[in-house]
Amino acid sequence: CRCRALLSRPAGAVRARRGLAAGPEMHFGFQTVTEEERREKIYQVFENVAKKYDVMNDSMTLGIHRVWKDILMHKMNPCPGTLLLDVAGGTGDIAFRFINYVRSVRQRQLQRKLKHHQNLSWQEIFDSYQKDQFNSLGDSQVVVCDINREMLKVGKQKAQHLGYSEGLSWVLGNAEELPFDDDKFDVYTIAFGIRNVTRIDLALQEAYRVLKPGGRFLCLEFSHVSNPLLSRLYDLYSFQVIPVLGEVIAGDWRSYQYLVESIRQFPPQEELKAMIGDAGFFKVDYENLNFGIVAIHSGFKL
């Protein structure tokens, strides 16, 4: 299996080399904790919210997160044969969009091909569609990598329910020490996950390492609103409404209080752009969506 061949890098090897210890103090929302405490607390947050994660995303963003993810996919514009690594993608939102997008591209390619062969018989057209049905992704694959078992469990259940299986695999792994060899993937995505990574610099270095030369890095994340009036309204909604939704829908005020605070502690657009460049990426840029409530950062490994 091609996916198994990707899993040839032992995770412990990176841990031993980097010596990830308790480390210096850092932020967990508005609290100050050690590096190891932050890892444990964030893991617990997503362990707690996994089952209600999708419902809460719809409630918190009024469903707009779906549009943001669609924009990310159109920005990626994957072609058949693309190998995607989606990090912190446990519930499968990016992976399922990727599969749908590539299938749509393949379908259009087939239709164009058949239009150029007007003299084909009905049987030949039927056979072409049947053949395409068995290879609807054109050898494309998406590997979903998440550190949290519960999030992966939810994603696998969704995939089974929605009928996704071809070209999809699930891997338990840490963004800071990915269990993959160098130069493996065409595209690396991380959507609403990088602010929960303890060492963003290590995660960016790992993203660069596992991408092929010419590969693309794409990050969708909550960011910083520049408009002062909108920023005040956004703060009011975030701190007064979202934790209440978390309590009512997920029975978990504290986890959603942290998620709101983590957005405020996350580096602004220009600072993250500089960090991506420091990791070795070229042509680094970002696009603000909804006045900077979220931003899509992009870079290339050359």
Tab-separated table of C-alpha atoms in Angstrom, residues 137-287:
chain	number	residue	atom	x	y	z
A	137	LEU	CA	-9.351	10.259	-8.006
A	138	GLY	CA	-6.678	9.664	-10.634
A	139	ASP	CA	-4.248	8.246	-8.026
A	140	SER	CA	-4.789	11.232	-5.715
A	141	GLN	CA	-4.499	10.536	-2.002
A	142	VAL	CA	-5.102	12.471	1.184
A	143	VAL	CA	-3.480	11.509	4.471
A	144	VAL	CA	-5.195	12.970	7.537
A	145	CYS	CA	-2.764	13.347	10.433
A	146	ASP	CA	-3.973	14.335	13.894
A	147	ILE	CA	-2.467	14.033	17.359
A	148	ASN	CA	-5.818	13.339	19.005
A	149	ARG	CA	-7.333	9.840	18.876
A	150	GLU	CA	-10.865	11.062	19.559
A	151	MET	CA	-10.751	13.559	16.703
A	152	LEU	CA	-9.534	10.826	14.327
A	153	LYS	CA	-12.274	8.519	15.591
A	154	VAL	CA	-14.917	11.124	14.753
A	155	GLY	CA	-13.382	11.653	11.306
A	156	LYS	CA	-13.336	7.944	10.516
A	157	GLN	CA	-16.975	7.604	11.574
A	158	LYS	CA	-17.928	10.529	9.327
A	159	ALA	CA	-16.015	9.027	6.397
A	160	GLN	CA	-17.802	5.726	6.809
A	161	HIS	CA	-21.194	7.419	7.107
A	162	LEU	CA	-20.597	9.638	4.048
A	163	GLY	CA	-19.077	6.859	1.967
A	164	TYR	CA	-15.474	8.096	1.698
A	165	SER	CA	-12.841	5.366	1.544
A	166	GLU	CA	-10.881	5.572	-1.733
A	167	GLY	CA	-7.648	7.560	-1.519
A	168	LEU	CA	-8.071	8.343	2.193
A	169	SER	CA	-5.970	7.280	5.171
A	170	TRP	CA	-5.789	8.307	8.836
A	171	VAL	CA	-2.568	8.639	10.837
A	172	LEU	CA	-2.025	9.431	14.505
A	173	GLY	CA	0.837	11.922	14.610
A	174	ASN	CA	2.220	15.138	16.037
A	175	ALA	CA	2.600	18.185	13.772
A	176	GLU	CA	5.932	18.901	15.482
A	177	GLU	CA	7.389	15.470	14.599
A	178	LEU	CA	5.529	14.048	11.625
A	179	PRO	CA	5.875	10.271	11.046
A	180	PHE	CA	6.701	10.650	7.336
A	181	ASP	CA	9.872	10.667	5.252
A	182	ASP	CA	11.263	13.789	3.583
A	183	ASP	CA	9.912	15.111	0.267
A	184	LYS	CA	6.727	13.016	0.215
A	185	PHE	CA	3.734	15.322	-0.311
A	186	ASP	CA	2.600	17.749	-2.999
A	187	VAL	CA	0.497	19.857	-0.632
A	188	TYR	CA	0.416	20.346	3.154
A	189	THR	CA	-2.681	21.869	4.752
A	190	ILE	CA	-3.488	22.778	8.327
A	191	ALA	CA	-6.898	24.341	8.984
A	192	PHE	CA	-7.680	25.833	12.396
A	193	GLY	CA	-4.932	23.734	13.924
A	194	ILE	CA	-1.660	25.624	13.921
A	195	ARG	CA	-2.578	27.906	16.816
A	196	ASN	CA	-2.985	24.783	18.965
A	197	VAL	CA	0.499	23.529	18.104
A	198	THR	CA	2.853	24.057	21.038
A	199	ARG	CA	5.926	24.881	18.934
A	200	ILE	CA	4.768	26.538	15.715
A	201	ASP	CA	8.363	26.858	14.501
A	202	LEU	CA	8.864	23.066	14.706
A	203	ALA	CA	5.550	22.428	12.939
A	204	LEU	CA	6.565	24.751	10.081
A	205	GLN	CA	9.964	23.056	9.792
A	206	GLU	CA	8.223	19.677	9.605
A	207	ALA	CA	5.820	20.972	6.950
A	208	TYR	CA	8.788	22.086	4.879
A	209	ARG	CA	10.591	18.767	5.394
A	210	VAL	CA	7.769	16.485	4.236
A	211	LEU	CA	6.846	18.558	1.160
A	212	LYS	CA	8.360	17.727	-2.214
A	213	PRO	CA	10.377	20.471	-3.931
A	214	GLY	CA	7.722	22.611	-5.581
A	215	GLY	CA	5.201	21.558	-2.927
A	216	ARG	CA	2.780	24.015	-1.373
A	217	PHE	CA	2.010	24.931	2.237
A	218	LEU	CA	-1.501	26.237	3.019
A	219	CYS	CA	-2.697	27.340	6.455
A	220	LEU	CA	-6.243	28.461	7.282
A	221	GLU	CA	-6.465	30.016	10.727
A	222	PHE	CA	-8.297	32.585	12.823
A	223	SER	CA	-6.313	35.798	12.718
A	224	HIS	CA	-6.430	39.474	13.703
A	225	VAL	CA	-9.135	41.940	12.662
A	226	SER	CA	-7.758	45.319	11.606
A	227	ASN	CA	-10.995	47.335	11.706
A	228	PRO	CA	-11.316	48.756	15.279
A	229	LEU	CA	-15.119	48.752	15.388
A	230	LEU	CA	-15.415	45.252	13.970
A	231	SER	CA	-12.670	44.103	16.332
A	232	ARG	CA	-14.655	45.306	19.363
A	233	LEU	CA	-17.842	43.607	18.146
A	234	TYR	CA	-15.876	40.438	17.410
A	235	ASP	CA	-14.379	40.456	20.929
A	236	LEU	CA	-17.825	40.944	22.448
A	237	TYR	CA	-19.223	38.003	20.495
A	238	SER	CA	-16.185	35.811	21.156
A	239	PHE	CA	-15.988	36.257	24.912
A	240	GLN	CA	-19.686	36.642	25.742
A	241	VAL	CA	-21.345	34.238	23.305
A	242	ILE	CA	-18.964	31.444	22.262
A	243	PRO	CA	-18.250	30.058	25.786
A	244	VAL	CA	-22.015	30.055	26.447
A	245	LEU	CA	-22.571	28.095	23.220
A	246	GLY	CA	-19.842	25.715	24.359
A	247	GLU	CA	-21.668	25.117	27.632
A	248	VAL	CA	-25.131	24.738	26.045
A	249	ILE	CA	-24.131	22.548	23.071
A	250	ALA	CA	-21.043	20.689	24.270
A	251	GLY	CA	-21.387	21.026	28.056
A	252	ASP	CA	-17.902	22.532	28.140
A	253	TRP	CA	-17.434	26.220	28.925
A	254	ARG	CA	-13.707	26.048	29.698
A	255	SER	CA	-12.590	24.449	26.424
A	256	TYR	CA	-14.314	27.102	24.336
A	257	GLN	CA	-13.076	29.871	26.609
A	258	TYR	CA	-9.564	28.594	25.847
A	259	LEU	CA	-10.249	28.441	22.091
A	260	VAL	CA	-11.344	32.095	22.123
A	261	GLU	CA	-8.308	33.131	24.171
A	262	SER	CA	-5.975	31.147	21.907
A	263	ILE	CA	-7.088	33.216	18.920
A	264	ARG	CA	-6.104	36.420	20.747
A	265	GLN	CA	-2.667	34.981	21.607
A	266	PHE	CA	-1.974	33.804	18.061
A	267	PRO	CA	0.588	35.779	16.004
A	268	PRO	CA	-0.898	38.397	13.644
A	269	GLN	CA	-0.736	37.919	9.884
A	270	GLU	CA	2.610	39.585	9.201
A	271	GLU	CA	4.313	37.812	12.092
A	272	LEU	CA	3.093	34.385	10.954
A	273	LYS	CA	4.141	35.242	7.396
A	274	ALA	CA	7.664	35.930	8.669
A	275	MET	CA	7.711	32.635	10.617
A	276	ILE	CA	6.717	30.710	7.478
A	277	GLY	CA	9.512	32.429	5.571
A	278	ASP	CA	11.989	31.612	8.364
A	279	ALA	CA	11.078	27.926	7.952
A	280	GLY	CA	12.420	28.096	4.393
A	281	PHE	CA	9.285	28.712	2.345
A	282	PHE	CA	9.297	31.043	-0.680
A	283	LYS	CA	6.649	33.313	-2.149
A	284	VAL	CA	4.938	33.505	1.244
A	285	ASP	CA	1.691	35.441	1.206
A	286	TYR	CA	-1.679	35.588	2.947
A	287	GLU	CA	-5.257	36.475	2.118
